[in-house]
């Protein structure tokens, strides 16, 4: 006699499989996403999106990094990247590389760089 089956945990791997429709990674334009990439949604209605897609569009009205978005949604990077890929392909969001500090008018923090170099030399 076998033990009764427990119901699937909706927050486990099965949930991720359903969210991504079985895909394990992003494709197309989303292949270059990293945790520092800024995501911003495009204005306008978005009928027919699944809940997680709607939540991404809602949270990204102002630019938000992929890392911040993942923390807010409680999703691992690879799962979030697949969802972002869907939205990028549908034209619902834009992905922007963060502006490097030296381009934004600030140079690199030389004191910090010297401290890092000193730490590396001590290794």
Coordinates of C-alpha atoms in Angstrom, one line a residue:
X1 CA 0.0 0.0 0.0
X2 CA 1.5 3.3 -1.0
X3 CA 1.2 6.6 0.9
X4 CA -1.3 9.1 -0.3
X5 CA 0.0 11.7 -2.6
X6 CA 0.4 15.2 -1.2
X7 CA -0.9 18.1 -3.3
X8 CA 1.7 19.9 -5.3
X9 CA 3.3 22.9 -3.5
X10 CA 2.2 26.0 -5.6
X11 CA 5.4 27.8 -4.7
X12 CA 7.7 25.0 -5.8
X13 CA 9.3 23.9 -9.0
X14 CA 5.9 23.0 -10.5
X15 CA 4.9 26.6 -10.3
X16 CA 8.1 27.8 -12.1
X17 CA 7.5 25.2 -14.8
X18 CA 3.9 26.5 -15.4
X19 CA 5.0 30.2 -15.3
X20 CA 7.7 29.6 -17.9
X21 CA 5.7 27.1 -19.9
X22 CA 8.6 24.7 -19.5
X23 CA 11.3 27.0 -20.8
X24 CA 14.5 27.0 -18.9
X25 CA 16.0 30.3 -20.1
X26 CA 15.2 33.5 -22.0
X27 CA 15.7 33.8 -25.7
X28 CA 16.0 36.6 -28.2
X29 CA 16.5 40.1 -26.8
X30 CA 16.4 38.9 -23.2
X31 CA 19.4 36.7 -23.6
X32 CA 21.6 39.7 -22.6
X33 CA 19.8 40.5 -19.4
X34 CA 21.7 40.7 -16.2
X35 CA 20.8 41.7 -12.6
X36 CA 21.7 45.4 -13.2
X37 CA 19.6 45.8 -16.4
X38 CA 16.9 48.4 -15.9
X39 CA 13.3 47.4 -16.9
X40 CA 10.6 49.9 -17.6
X41 CA 7.1 49.2 -18.8
X42 CA 5.5 50.9 -21.8
X43 CA 2.2 52.7 -21.2
X44 CA -1.1 51.4 -22.2
X45 CA -3.5 48.6 -21.4
X46 CA -2.2 45.1 -21.3
X47 CA -5.2 42.7 -21.6
X48 CA -4.7 39.0 -21.5
X49 CA -1.4 38.9 -19.5
X50 CA -0.9 36.3 -16.8
X51 CA -0.7 37.5 -13.3
X52 CA 3.1 37.6 -13.0
X53 CA 3.4 39.5 -16.3
X54 CA 0.8 42.1 -15.1
X55 CA 2.7 42.4 -11.8
X56 CA 6.0 43.1 -13.7
X57 CA 4.4 45.7 -15.9
X58 CA 2.8 47.4 -12.9
X59 CA 6.0 47.5 -10.8
X60 CA 8.1 48.8 -13.7
X61 CA 6.2 52.0 -14.4
X62 CA 9.4 53.6 -13.1
X63 CA 12.8 51.9 -14.1
X64 CA 13.6 49.0 -11.8
X65 CA 16.6 46.7 -12.0
X66 CA 16.2 43.0 -12.6
X67 CA 17.6 42.3 -9.2
X68 CA 15.1 44.5 -7.5
X69 CA 12.3 43.1 -9.5
X70 CA 13.3 39.6 -8.6
X71 CA 13.4 40.5 -4.9
X72 CA 9.9 42.1 -5.0
X73 CA 8.4 39.1 -6.8
X74 CA 10.3 36.4 -5.0
X75 CA 11.4 34.8 -8.3
X76 CA 14.8 33.4 -9.2
X77 CA 16.7 35.2 -11.9
X78 CA 16.3 32.5 -14.7
X79 CA 12.5 32.3 -14.1
X80 CA 12.2 36.1 -14.1
X81 CA 14.4 36.4 -17.3
X82 CA 11.9 34.1 -19.1
X83 CA 9.0 36.2 -18.1
X84 CA 10.8 39.4 -19.1
X85 CA 11.6 37.8 -22.4
X86 CA 7.9 37.3 -23.0
X87 CA 7.2 40.9 -22.2
X88 CA 10.1 42.2 -24.4
X89 CA 8.9 40.1 -27.3
X90 CA 5.3 41.5 -26.8
X91 CA 6.6 45.1 -26.6
X92 CA 5.2 45.6 -23.1
X93 CA 8.6 46.5 -21.5
X94 CA 12.0 48.0 -22.4
X95 CA 15.3 46.8 -21.1
X96 CA 18.0 49.4 -20.6
X97 CA 21.6 49.0 -19.6
X98 CA 22.4 51.0 -16.5
X99 CA 24.3 54.2 -17.2
X100 CA 27.9 53.8 -16.1
X101 CA 29.0 56.3 -13.5
X102 CA 31.7 57.8 -15.7
X103 CA 29.1 58.6 -18.4
X104 CA 26.7 60.1 -15.9
X105 CA 29.2 62.8 -15.0
X106 CA 30.9 61.1 -12.1
X107 CA 34.2 59.4 -12.6
X108 CA 35.2 56.2 -10.9
X109 CA 35.7 56.3 -7.2
X110 CA 39.5 56.2 -7.1
X111 CA 39.7 55.7 -3.3
X112 CA 37.4 52.7 -3.6
X113 CA 39.4 51.3 -6.5
X114 CA 42.7 51.7 -4.6
X115 CA 41.2 50.0 -1.6
X116 CA 40.0 47.0 -3.7
X117 CA 43.5 46.8 -5.3
X118 CA 45.1 46.9 -1.9
X119 CA 42.8 44.1 -0.7
X120 CA 43.6 42.0 -3.8
X121 CA 47.3 42.4 -3.3
X122 CA 47.0 41.2 0.3
X123 CA 45.5 37.9 -0.9

